[in-house]
Amino acid sequence: MSELIDQIALVTGGTRGIGRAISQELAEAGSRVAIVDILEEAKSVAAELPGTGHGGFVCDVSNPAECSELIGRVEETLGPVTILVNNAGITRDNILVRLKDTDWDSVIDTNLSGPFYLVRAVARGMMKRRSGKIVNVSSVVGLTGNRGQSNYAAAKAGLIALTKSVAQELAARGVQANAVAPGFIATDLTSGLPEEVQRDMLDRIPAGRLGSPEDVAKVVRFLVGPGAAYVTGQVIVVDGGMVM
Ligand code: NDP
């Protein structure tokens, strides 16, 4: 299928985990993909995607200057960004009373401010062209909160509010903004959790298994594709039924 032919998708945090699966899925759907990552591997991963015309770009999304410069670089190389997937994210978990200012700031800067810088940077072009798709990768903990993750949950909740606000501002200009809220997905981000935490999580998933990065990527593909043309401001939970 090539429902995303002629699209240029910018995917942050695209070298690993969920972002890599999203990049792969969108490339399979015919899109050219700009993989953006703090890691230099962005370039080699982009070169491995199916199809041609992809690119890898190094950028720290928590840095506003790097973000505005990034969009210029991507657009010069690949063309106007028609799909933005804000996927890059980090955790710095700790119970509230032990949470350092730097752990709060870095999680908010990467998981919430980064998406804001990039949405703002692509919005004008999308509005002018009267089309564009934005997907923000939030988390179920942005809906429920989570012990030991007050910084991360606050950032992910903020990302949902950002998504809904952007959806309201840009809908009349043909730009859609939606969020996905993954549950417990098997990636490097979660493999480091203690075994008892992983077992406890599994007990809470009615589907009886962890999600895969591909489970999330397929929902993103739907949201940026023609089948979701009338869907905006929504949060799609991808968690095997953990949060209902
Ligand atoms: P990974 O840690 O596996 O991958 C995240 C990628 O983002 C890495 O390549 C990472 O680079 C990159 N990245 C981190 N910080 C920045 C930055 N400042 N600028 C650019 N790139 C950066 O994470 P996942 O694939 O597990 O998660 C992807 C998204 O999904 C995140 O937003 C996460 O919060 C969300 N999510 C994940 C869940 C899960 O269970 N895995 C559940 C719910 C939501 P580096 O390796 O150098 O850090």
PDB file of C-alpha atoms and ligand atoms in Angstrom:
ATOM      1  CA  MET A   1       0.000   0.000   0.000  1.00  0.00           C
ATOM      2  CA  SER A   2       1.234   3.483  -0.685  1.00  0.00           C
ATOM      3  CA  GLU A   3      -1.371   5.725   0.889  1.00  0.00           C
ATOM      4  CA  LEU A   4       1.320   8.180   2.062  1.00  0.00           C
ATOM      5  CA  ILE A   5       2.989   8.704  -1.288  1.00  0.00           C
ATOM      6  CA  ASP A   6       4.204  12.348  -1.690  1.00  0.00           C
ATOM      7  CA  GLN A   7       4.231  12.835   2.096  1.00  0.00           C
ATOM      8  CA  ILE A   8       7.285  13.917   4.070  1.00  0.00           C
ATOM      9  CA  ALA A   9       7.166  12.689   7.652  1.00  0.00           C
ATOM     10  CA  LEU A  10       9.448  14.001  10.382  1.00  0.00           C
ATOM     11  CA  VAL A  11       9.738  11.483  13.235  1.00  0.00           C
ATOM     12  CA  THR A  12      11.647  12.447  16.374  1.00  0.00           C
ATOM     13  CA  GLY A  13      13.458   9.796  18.390  1.00  0.00           C
ATOM     14  CA  GLY A  14      13.289   7.703  15.246  1.00  0.00           C
ATOM     15  CA  THR A  15      16.429   5.609  15.613  1.00  0.00           C
ATOM     16  CA  ARG A  16      15.151   3.247  18.284  1.00  0.00           C
ATOM     17  CA  GLY A  17      12.054   1.697  19.817  1.00  0.00           C
ATOM     18  CA  ILE A  18       8.647   3.102  18.949  1.00  0.00           C
ATOM     19  CA  GLY A  19      10.062   5.916  16.790  1.00  0.00           C
ATOM     20  CA  ARG A  20      11.982   3.467  14.642  1.00  0.00           C
ATOM     21  CA  ALA A  21       8.854   1.335  14.143  1.00  0.00           C
ATOM     22  CA  ILE A  22       6.863   4.457  13.219  1.00  0.00           C
ATOM     23  CA  SER A  23       9.537   5.479  10.696  1.00  0.00           C
ATOM     24  CA  GLN A  24       9.486   2.002   9.178  1.00  0.00           C
ATOM     25  CA  GLU A  25       5.678   1.907   9.022  1.00  0.00           C
ATOM     26  CA  LEU A  26       5.380   5.346   7.387  1.00  0.00           C
ATOM     27  CA  ALA A  27       8.122   4.488   4.882  1.00  0.00           C
ATOM     28  CA  GLU A  28       6.262   1.260   4.028  1.00  0.00           C
ATOM     29  CA  ALA A  29       3.163   3.390   3.451  1.00  0.00           C
ATOM     30  CA  GLY A  30       5.085   5.379   0.827  1.00  0.00           C
ATOM     31  CA  SER A  31       6.179   8.418   2.828  1.00  0.00           C
ATOM     32  CA  ARG A  32       9.675   9.863   2.728  1.00  0.00           C
ATOM     33  CA  VAL A  33      10.908  10.024   6.301  1.00  0.00           C
ATOM     34  CA  ALA A  34      13.154  12.453   8.136  1.00  0.00           C
ATOM     35  CA  ILE A  35      14.469  10.568  11.131  1.00  0.00           C
ATOM     36  CA  VAL A  36      15.435  13.054  13.811  1.00  0.00           C
ATOM     37  CA  ASP A  37      17.379  11.968  16.842  1.00  0.00           C
ATOM     38  CA  ILE A  38      19.912  13.135  19.360  1.00  0.00           C
ATOM     39  CA  LEU A  39      21.919  10.092  18.186  1.00  0.00           C
ATOM     40  CA  GLU A  40      24.196  10.170  15.144  1.00  0.00           C
ATOM     41  CA  GLU A  41      22.648   6.793  14.105  1.00  0.00           C
ATOM     42  CA  ALA A  42      19.680   8.742  12.703  1.00  0.00           C
ATOM     43  CA  LYS A  43      21.487   8.760   9.354  1.00  0.00           C
ATOM     44  CA  SER A  44      22.278   5.056   9.131  1.00  0.00           C
ATOM     45  CA  VAL A  45      18.784   4.082  10.303  1.00  0.00           C
ATOM     46  CA  ALA A  46      17.245   6.363   7.660  1.00  0.00           C
ATOM     47  CA  ALA A  47      19.393   4.671   5.026  1.00  0.00           C
ATOM     48  CA  GLU A  48      17.916   1.280   6.007  1.00  0.00           C
ATOM     49  CA  LEU A  49      14.264   2.304   5.559  1.00  0.00           C
ATOM     50  CA  PRO A  50      12.315   0.841   2.635  1.00  0.00           C
ATOM     51  CA  GLY A  51      11.971   3.103  -0.384  1.00  0.00           C
ATOM     52  CA  THR A  52      14.102   6.124  -1.233  1.00  0.00           C
ATOM     53  CA  GLY A  53      14.432   9.797  -0.367  1.00  0.00           C
ATOM     54  CA  HIS A  54      14.714   9.461   3.413  1.00  0.00           C
ATOM     55  CA  GLY A  55      17.137  11.442   5.563  1.00  0.00           C
ATOM     56  CA  GLY A  56      18.670  11.338   9.018  1.00  0.00           C
ATOM     57  CA  PHE A  57      19.077  14.514  11.071  1.00  0.00           C
ATOM     58  CA  VAL A  58      20.766  15.017  14.418  1.00  0.00           C
ATOM     59  CA  CYS A  59      18.930  17.385  16.764  1.00  0.00           C
ATOM     60  CA  ASP A  60      18.274  17.702  20.467  1.00  0.00           C
ATOM     61  CA  VAL A  61      14.541  18.441  20.545  1.00  0.00           C
ATOM     62  CA  SER A  62      14.808  20.049  23.970  1.00  0.00           C
ATOM     63  CA  ASN A  63      16.834  22.864  22.411  1.00  0.00           C
ATOM     64  CA  PRO A  64      14.626  25.562  20.786  1.00  0.00           C
ATOM     65  CA  ALA A  65      17.389  26.925  18.539  1.00  0.00           C
ATOM     66  CA  GLU A  66      18.236  23.450  17.238  1.00  0.00           C
ATOM     67  CA  CYS A  67      14.536  22.796  16.552  1.00  0.00           C
ATOM     68  CA  SER A  68      13.987  25.905  14.436  1.00  0.00           C
ATOM     69  CA  GLU A  69      17.214  25.270  12.539  1.00  0.00           C
ATOM     70  CA  LEU A  70      16.197  21.611  12.044  1.00  0.00           C
ATOM     71  CA  ILE A  71      13.032  22.374  10.092  1.00  0.00           C
ATOM     72  CA  GLY A  72      15.019  24.522   7.646  1.00  0.00           C
ATOM     73  CA  ARG A  73      17.531  21.706   7.157  1.00  0.00           C
ATOM     74  CA  VAL A  74      14.847  19.055   6.622  1.00  0.00           C
ATOM     75  CA  GLU A  75      12.851  21.214   4.219  1.00  0.00           C
ATOM     76  CA  GLU A  76      15.941  22.130   2.180  1.00  0.00           C
ATOM     77  CA  THR A  77      16.890  18.469   1.865  1.00  0.00           C
ATOM     78  CA  LEU A  78      13.550  16.665   1.558  1.00  0.00           C
ATOM     79  CA  GLY A  79      10.896  19.344   1.049  1.00  0.00           C
ATOM     80  CA  PRO A  80       8.015  20.650   3.197  1.00  0.00           C
ATOM     81  CA  VAL A  81       7.156  18.602   6.269  1.00  0.00           C
ATOM     82  CA  THR A  82       3.596  17.299   5.835  1.00  0.00           C
ATOM     83  CA  ILE A  83       3.563  14.899   8.807  1.00  0.00           C
ATOM     84  CA  LEU A  84       5.126  15.566  12.204  1.00  0.00           C
ATOM     85  CA  VAL A  85       5.402  12.777  14.762  1.00  0.00           C
ATOM     86  CA  ASN A  86       6.692  13.980  18.126  1.00  0.00           C
ATOM     87  CA  ASN A  87       7.938  10.715  19.580  1.00  0.00           C
ATOM     88  CA  ALA A  88      11.267  11.469  21.319  1.00  0.00           C
ATOM     89  CA  GLY A  89      10.917  11.110  25.048  1.00  0.00           C
ATOM     90  CA  ILE A  90      12.895  10.339  28.180  1.00  0.00           C
ATOM     91  CA  THR A  91      12.189   9.241  31.731  1.00  0.00           C
ATOM     92  CA  ARG A  92      13.957  10.347  34.914  1.00  0.00           C
ATOM     93  CA  ASP A  93      11.872   8.468  37.473  1.00  0.00           C
ATOM     94  CA  ASN A  94      11.903   9.052  41.192  1.00  0.00           C
ATOM     95  CA  ILE A  95       9.441   9.543  44.016  1.00  0.00           C
ATOM     96  CA  LEU A  96       8.350  13.135  44.368  1.00  0.00           C
ATOM     97  CA  VAL A  97      10.412  14.040  47.413  1.00  0.00           C
ATOM     98  CA  ARG A  98      13.608  12.767  45.785  1.00  0.00           C
ATOM     99  CA  LEU A  99      12.978  14.268  42.363  1.00  0.00           C
ATOM    100  CA  LYS A 100      15.741  16.725  41.459  1.00  0.00           C
ATOM    101  CA  ASP A 101      15.052  20.011  39.654  1.00  0.00           C
ATOM    102  CA  THR A 102      17.232  18.760  36.796  1.00  0.00           C
ATOM    103  CA  ASP A 103      15.089  15.574  36.477  1.00  0.00           C
ATOM    104  CA  TRP A 104      11.954  17.691  36.335  1.00  0.00           C
ATOM    105  CA  ASP A 105      13.429  20.146  33.821  1.00  0.00           C
ATOM    106  CA  SER A 106      14.960  17.628  31.428  1.00  0.00           C
ATOM    107  CA  VAL A 107      11.754  15.562  31.211  1.00  0.00           C
ATOM    108  CA  ILE A 108       9.580  18.638  30.630  1.00  0.00           C
ATOM    109  CA  ASP A 109      12.088  20.081  28.132  1.00  0.00           C
ATOM    110  CA  THR A 110      12.331  16.910  26.026  1.00  0.00           C
ATOM    111  CA  ASN A 111       8.799  15.495  26.317  1.00  0.00           C
ATOM    112  CA  LEU A 112       6.730  18.689  26.265  1.00  0.00           C
ATOM    113  CA  SER A 113       8.742  21.738  25.186  1.00  0.00           C
ATOM    114  CA  GLY A 114      10.378  19.833  22.299  1.00  0.00           C
ATOM    115  CA  PRO A 115       7.022  18.959  20.708  1.00  0.00           C
ATOM    116  CA  PHE A 116       5.891  22.565  21.188  1.00  0.00           C
ATOM    117  CA  TYR A 117       8.986  23.948  19.399  1.00  0.00           C
ATOM    118  CA  LEU A 118       8.474  21.565  16.476  1.00  0.00           C
ATOM    119  CA  VAL A 119       4.701  22.002  16.160  1.00  0.00           C
ATOM    120  CA  ARG A 120       5.216  25.764  16.131  1.00  0.00           C
ATOM    121  CA  ALA A 121       7.964  25.465  13.533  1.00  0.00           C
ATOM    122  CA  VAL A 122       5.870  23.400  11.075  1.00  0.00           C
ATOM    123  CA  ALA A 123       2.452  24.962  11.742  1.00  0.00           C
ATOM    124  CA  ARG A 124       2.805  28.000   9.496  1.00  0.00           C
ATOM    125  CA  GLY A 125       3.767  25.944   6.431  1.00  0.00           C
ATOM    126  CA  MET A 126       1.013  23.401   7.078  1.00  0.00           C
ATOM    127  CA  MET A 127      -1.590  26.156   7.470  1.00  0.00           C
ATOM    128  CA  LYS A 128      -0.459  27.808   4.227  1.00  0.00           C
ATOM    129  CA  ARG A 129      -0.733  24.503   2.385  1.00  0.00           C
ATOM    130  CA  ARG A 130      -4.079  23.813   4.082  1.00  0.00           C
ATOM    131  CA  SER A 131      -2.996  20.350   5.097  1.00  0.00           C
ATOM    132  CA  GLY A 132      -0.831  18.646   7.649  1.00  0.00           C
ATOM    133  CA  LYS A 133      -0.889  15.880  10.246  1.00  0.00           C
ATOM    134  CA  ILE A 134       0.598  16.060  13.704  1.00  0.00           C
ATOM    135  CA  VAL A 135       0.793  13.067  16.036  1.00  0.00           C
ATOM    136  CA  ASN A 136       2.183  13.413  19.537  1.00  0.00           C
ATOM    137  CA  VAL A 137       3.294  10.305  21.394  1.00  0.00           C
ATOM    138  CA  SER A 138       1.974  10.731  24.922  1.00  0.00           C
ATOM    139  CA  SER A 139       1.438   7.885  27.415  1.00  0.00           C
ATOM    140  CA  VAL A 140      -1.353   6.330  29.470  1.00  0.00           C
ATOM    141  CA  VAL A 141       0.311   7.874  32.513  1.00  0.00           C
ATOM    142  CA  GLY A 142      -0.563  11.271  31.027  1.00  0.00           C
ATOM    143  CA  LEU A 143      -4.180  10.237  31.632  1.00  0.00           C
ATOM    144  CA  THR A 144      -3.824   8.442  34.956  1.00  0.00           C
ATOM    145  CA  GLY A 145      -0.692   9.830  36.644  1.00  0.00           C
ATOM    146  CA  ASN A 146       1.835   7.385  38.067  1.00  0.00           C
ATOM    147  CA  ARG A 147       3.745   6.959  41.290  1.00  0.00           C
ATOM    148  CA  GLY A 148       7.406   7.758  40.781  1.00  0.00           C
ATOM    149  CA  GLN A 149       6.765   9.526  37.484  1.00  0.00           C
ATOM    150  CA  SER A 150       5.304  12.916  38.422  1.00  0.00           C
ATOM    151  CA  ASN A 151       7.646  14.698  35.981  1.00  0.00           C
ATOM    152  CA  TYR A 152       6.944  12.277  33.113  1.00  0.00           C
ATOM    153  CA  ALA A 153       3.174  12.083  33.749  1.00  0.00           C
ATOM    154  CA  ALA A 154       2.919  15.890  33.926  1.00  0.00           C
ATOM    155  CA  ALA A 155       4.809  16.244  30.636  1.00  0.00           C
ATOM    156  CA  LYS A 156       2.648  13.594  28.927  1.00  0.00           C
ATOM    157  CA  ALA A 157      -0.577  15.180  30.256  1.00  0.00           C
ATOM    158  CA  GLY A 158       0.680  18.545  29.011  1.00  0.00           C
ATOM    159  CA  LEU A 159       1.327  16.990  25.621  1.00  0.00           C
ATOM    160  CA  ILE A 160      -2.320  15.882  25.432  1.00  0.00           C
ATOM    161  CA  ALA A 161      -3.489  19.417  26.255  1.00  0.00           C
ATOM    162  CA  LEU A 162      -1.062  20.810  23.663  1.00  0.00           C
ATOM    163  CA  THR A 163      -2.485  18.365  21.090  1.00  0.00           C
ATOM    164  CA  LYS A 164      -6.089  19.388  21.771  1.00  0.00           C
ATOM    165  CA  SER A 165      -5.257  23.111  21.713  1.00  0.00           C
ATOM    166  CA  VAL A 166      -3.354  22.792  18.430  1.00  0.00           C
ATOM    167  CA  ALA A 167      -6.218  20.708  16.988  1.00  0.00           C
ATOM    168  CA  GLN A 168      -8.688  23.469  17.834  1.00  0.00           C
ATOM    169  CA  GLU A 169      -6.478  26.259  16.463  1.00  0.00           C
ATOM    170  CA  LEU A 170      -5.547  24.559  13.200  1.00  0.00           C
ATOM    171  CA  ALA A 171      -8.581  22.443  12.227  1.00  0.00           C
ATOM    172  CA  ALA A 172     -10.101  25.153  10.049  1.00  0.00           C
ATOM    173  CA  ARG A 173      -6.796  25.329   8.101  1.00  0.00           C
ATOM    174  CA  GLY A 174      -6.877  21.626   7.277  1.00  0.00           C
ATOM    175  CA  VAL A 175      -4.315  20.587   9.895  1.00  0.00           C
ATOM    176  CA  GLN A 176      -5.086  17.667  12.219  1.00  0.00           C
ATOM    177  CA  ALA A 177      -3.426  16.984  15.573  1.00  0.00           C
ATOM    178  CA  ASN A 178      -3.919  13.783  17.520  1.00  0.00           C
ATOM    179  CA  ALA A 179      -2.117  11.895  20.260  1.00  0.00           C
ATOM    180  CA  VAL A 180      -1.409   8.254  20.921  1.00  0.00           C
ATOM    181  CA  ALA A 181      -1.101   7.079  24.501  1.00  0.00           C
ATOM    182  CA  PRO A 182       0.842   3.812  24.625  1.00  0.00           C
ATOM    183  CA  GLY A 183       0.678   1.582  27.669  1.00  0.00           C
ATOM    184  CA  PHE A 184       3.537  -0.792  28.403  1.00  0.00           C
ATOM    185  CA  ILE A 185       5.542  -1.266  25.214  1.00  0.00           C
ATOM    186  CA  ALA A 186       8.648  -3.474  25.016  1.00  0.00           C
ATOM    187  CA  THR A 187      11.523  -1.078  24.209  1.00  0.00           C
ATOM    188  CA  ASP A 188      14.841  -0.007  25.747  1.00  0.00           C
ATOM    189  CA  LEU A 189      12.852   2.504  27.819  1.00  0.00           C
ATOM    190  CA  THR A 190      10.999  -0.287  29.645  1.00  0.00           C
ATOM    191  CA  SER A 191      13.484  -3.188  29.521  1.00  0.00           C
ATOM    192  CA  GLY A 192      15.511  -1.531  32.281  1.00  0.00           C
ATOM    193  CA  LEU A 193      12.603  -1.667  34.767  1.00  0.00           C
ATOM    194  CA  PRO A 194      13.011  -4.115  37.666  1.00  0.00           C
ATOM    195  CA  GLU A 195      11.536  -7.584  36.960  1.00  0.00           C
ATOM    196  CA  GLU A 196       8.860  -7.296  39.653  1.00  0.00           C
ATOM    197  CA  VAL A 197       7.654  -3.999  38.153  1.00  0.00           C
ATOM    198  CA  GLN A 198       7.452  -5.662  34.720  1.00  0.00           C
ATOM    199  CA  ARG A 199       5.507  -8.627  36.197  1.00  0.00           C
ATOM    200  CA  ASP A 200       3.136  -6.278  38.013  1.00  0.00           C
ATOM    201  CA  MET A 201       2.515  -4.335  34.779  1.00  0.00           C
ATOM    202  CA  LEU A 202       1.806  -7.541  32.867  1.00  0.00           C
ATOM    203  CA  ASP A 203      -0.789  -8.561  35.484  1.00  0.00           C
ATOM    204  CA  ARG A 204      -2.648  -5.322  34.751  1.00  0.00           C
ATOM    205  CA  ILE A 205      -2.867  -5.829  30.977  1.00  0.00           C
ATOM    206  CA  PRO A 206      -6.079  -7.646  29.936  1.00  0.00           C
ATOM    207  CA  ALA A 207      -4.507  -8.574  26.564  1.00  0.00           C
ATOM    208  CA  GLY A 208      -1.928 -10.584  28.526  1.00  0.00           C
ATOM    209  CA  ARG A 209       1.138  -9.288  26.723  1.00  0.00           C
ATOM    210  CA  LEU A 210       3.290  -6.204  26.447  1.00  0.00           C
ATOM    211  CA  GLY A 211       2.721  -4.034  23.397  1.00  0.00           C
ATOM    212  CA  SER A 212       5.219  -3.956  20.566  1.00  0.00           C
ATOM    213  CA  PRO A 213       6.547  -0.790  18.902  1.00  0.00           C
ATOM    214  CA  GLU A 214       4.667  -1.968  15.774  1.00  0.00           C
ATOM    215  CA  ASP A 215       1.348  -1.935  17.692  1.00  0.00           C
ATOM    216  CA  VAL A 216       1.843   1.790  18.218  1.00  0.00           C
ATOM    217  CA  ALA A 217       3.249   2.456  14.748  1.00  0.00           C
ATOM    218  CA  LYS A 218       0.175   1.015  13.030  1.00  0.00           C
ATOM    219  CA  VAL A 219      -2.107   3.403  14.924  1.00  0.00           C
ATOM    220  CA  VAL A 220       0.116   6.340  13.966  1.00  0.00           C
ATOM    221  CA  ARG A 221      -0.059   5.214  10.330  1.00  0.00           C
ATOM    222  CA  PHE A 222      -3.856   5.233  10.557  1.00  0.00           C
ATOM    223  CA  LEU A 223      -3.935   8.704  12.152  1.00  0.00           C
ATOM    224  CA  VAL A 224      -1.777  10.290   9.434  1.00  0.00           C
ATOM    225  CA  GLY A 225      -3.521   8.451   6.615  1.00  0.00           C
ATOM    226  CA  PRO A 226      -6.652   9.133   4.565  1.00  0.00           C
ATOM    227  CA  GLY A 227      -8.839   6.915   6.799  1.00  0.00           C
ATOM    228  CA  ALA A 228      -8.534   9.420   9.667  1.00  0.00           C
ATOM    229  CA  ALA A 229      -9.333  12.544   7.627  1.00  0.00           C
ATOM    230  CA  TYR A 230     -12.107  13.594  10.055  1.00  0.00           C
ATOM    231  CA  VAL A 231     -10.284  12.714  13.292  1.00  0.00           C
ATOM    232  CA  THR A 232      -8.629  15.512  15.252  1.00  0.00           C
ATOM    233  CA  GLY A 233      -7.906  16.376  18.880  1.00  0.00           C
ATOM    234  CA  GLN A 234      -8.188  12.724  19.933  1.00  0.00           C
ATOM    235  CA  VAL A 235      -6.083  10.550  22.181  1.00  0.00           C
ATOM    236  CA  ILE A 236      -5.900   6.937  21.049  1.00  0.00           C
ATOM    237  CA  VAL A 237      -4.866   4.636  23.872  1.00  0.00           C
ATOM    238  CA  VAL A 238      -2.730   1.683  22.721  1.00  0.00           C
ATOM    239  CA  ASP A 239      -2.337  -0.449  25.830  1.00  0.00           C
ATOM    240  CA  GLY A 240      -3.979  -3.878  25.476  1.00  0.00           C
ATOM    241  CA  GLY A 241      -6.867  -2.665  27.628  1.00  0.00           C
ATOM    242  CA  MET A 242      -4.803  -1.626  30.679  1.00  0.00           C
ATOM    243  CA  VAL A 243      -6.601   1.724  31.097  1.00  0.00           C
ATOM    244  CA  MET A 244     -10.288   1.952  30.219  1.00  0.00           C
TER     245      MET A 244
HETATM  246  P1  NDP B   1      13.470   4.830  23.525  1.00  0.00           P
HETATM  247  O1  NDP B   1      14.232   5.336  24.701  1.00  0.00           O
HETATM  248  O2  NDP B   1      13.626   3.407  23.115  1.00  0.00           O
HETATM  249  O3  NDP B   1      13.736   5.756  22.246  1.00  0.00           O
HETATM  250  C1  NDP B   1      13.620   7.154  22.347  1.00  0.00           C
HETATM  251  C2  NDP B   1      14.489   7.787  21.297  1.00  0.00           C
HETATM  252  O4  NDP B   1      14.393   9.231  21.446  1.00  0.00           O
HETATM  253  C3  NDP B   1      15.958   7.436  21.465  1.00  0.00           C
HETATM  254  O5  NDP B   1      16.590   7.230  20.226  1.00  0.00           O
HETATM  255  C4  NDP B   1      16.499   8.667  22.157  1.00  0.00           C
HETATM  256  O6  NDP B   1      17.891   8.880  22.011  1.00  0.00           O
HETATM  257  C5  NDP B   1      15.706   9.758  21.476  1.00  0.00           C
HETATM  258  N1  NDP B   1      15.782  11.002  22.224  1.00  0.00           N
HETATM  259  C6  NDP B   1      15.814  11.147  23.582  1.00  0.00           C
HETATM  260  N2  NDP B   1      15.943  12.443  23.901  1.00  0.00           N
HETATM  261  C7  NDP B   1      16.000  13.130  22.745  1.00  0.00           C
HETATM  262  C8  NDP B   1      16.175  14.499  22.423  1.00  0.00           C
HETATM  263  N3  NDP B   1      16.281  15.431  23.385  1.00  0.00           N
HETATM  264  N4  NDP B   1      16.207  14.864  21.130  1.00  0.00           N
HETATM  265  C9  NDP B   1      16.105  13.933  20.146  1.00  0.00           C
HETATM  266  N5  NDP B   1      15.967  12.634  20.385  1.00  0.00           N
HETATM  267  C10 NDP B   1      15.914  12.215  21.673  1.00  0.00           C
HETATM  268  O7  NDP B   1      11.925   5.160  23.870  1.00  0.00           O
HETATM  269  P2  NDP B   1      10.572   4.421  23.421  1.00  0.00           P
HETATM  270  O8  NDP B   1      10.643   4.021  22.007  1.00  0.00           O
HETATM  271  O9  NDP B   1      10.207   3.431  24.450  1.00  0.00           O
HETATM  272  O10 NDP B   1       9.535   5.640  23.593  1.00  0.00           O
HETATM  273  C11 NDP B   1       9.193   6.490  22.515  1.00  0.00           C
HETATM  274  C12 NDP B   1       8.091   7.424  22.998  1.00  0.00           C
HETATM  275  O11 NDP B   1       6.980   6.662  23.473  1.00  0.00           O
HETATM  276  C13 NDP B   1       8.534   8.317  24.155  1.00  0.00           C
HETATM  277  O12 NDP B   1       7.951   9.590  24.033  1.00  0.00           O
HETATM  278  C14 NDP B   1       7.949   7.602  25.366  1.00  0.00           C
HETATM  279  O13 NDP B   1       7.733   8.466  26.428  1.00  0.00           O
HETATM  280  C15 NDP B   1       6.652   7.060  24.783  1.00  0.00           C
HETATM  281  N6  NDP B   1       6.091   5.941  25.508  1.00  0.00           N
HETATM  282  C16 NDP B   1       6.789   4.768  25.636  1.00  0.00           C
HETATM  283  C17 NDP B   1       6.234   3.718  26.334  1.00  0.00           C
HETATM  284  C18 NDP B   1       6.924   2.409  26.505  1.00  0.00           C
HETATM  285  O14 NDP B   1       6.375   1.552  27.220  1.00  0.00           O
HETATM  286  N7  NDP B   1       8.070   2.187  25.898  1.00  0.00           N
HETATM  287  C19 NDP B   1       4.903   3.832  26.971  1.00  0.00           C
HETATM  288  C20 NDP B   1       4.281   5.107  26.750  1.00  0.00           C
HETATM  289  C21 NDP B   1       4.857   6.107  26.051  1.00  0.00           C
HETATM  290  P3  NDP B   1      18.844   8.355  23.255  1.00  0.00           P
HETATM  291  O15 NDP B   1      18.944   6.898  23.086  1.00  0.00           O
HETATM  292  O16 NDP B   1      20.141   9.071  23.094  1.00  0.00           O
HETATM  293  O17 NDP B   1      18.157   8.759  24.543  1.00  0.00           O
END
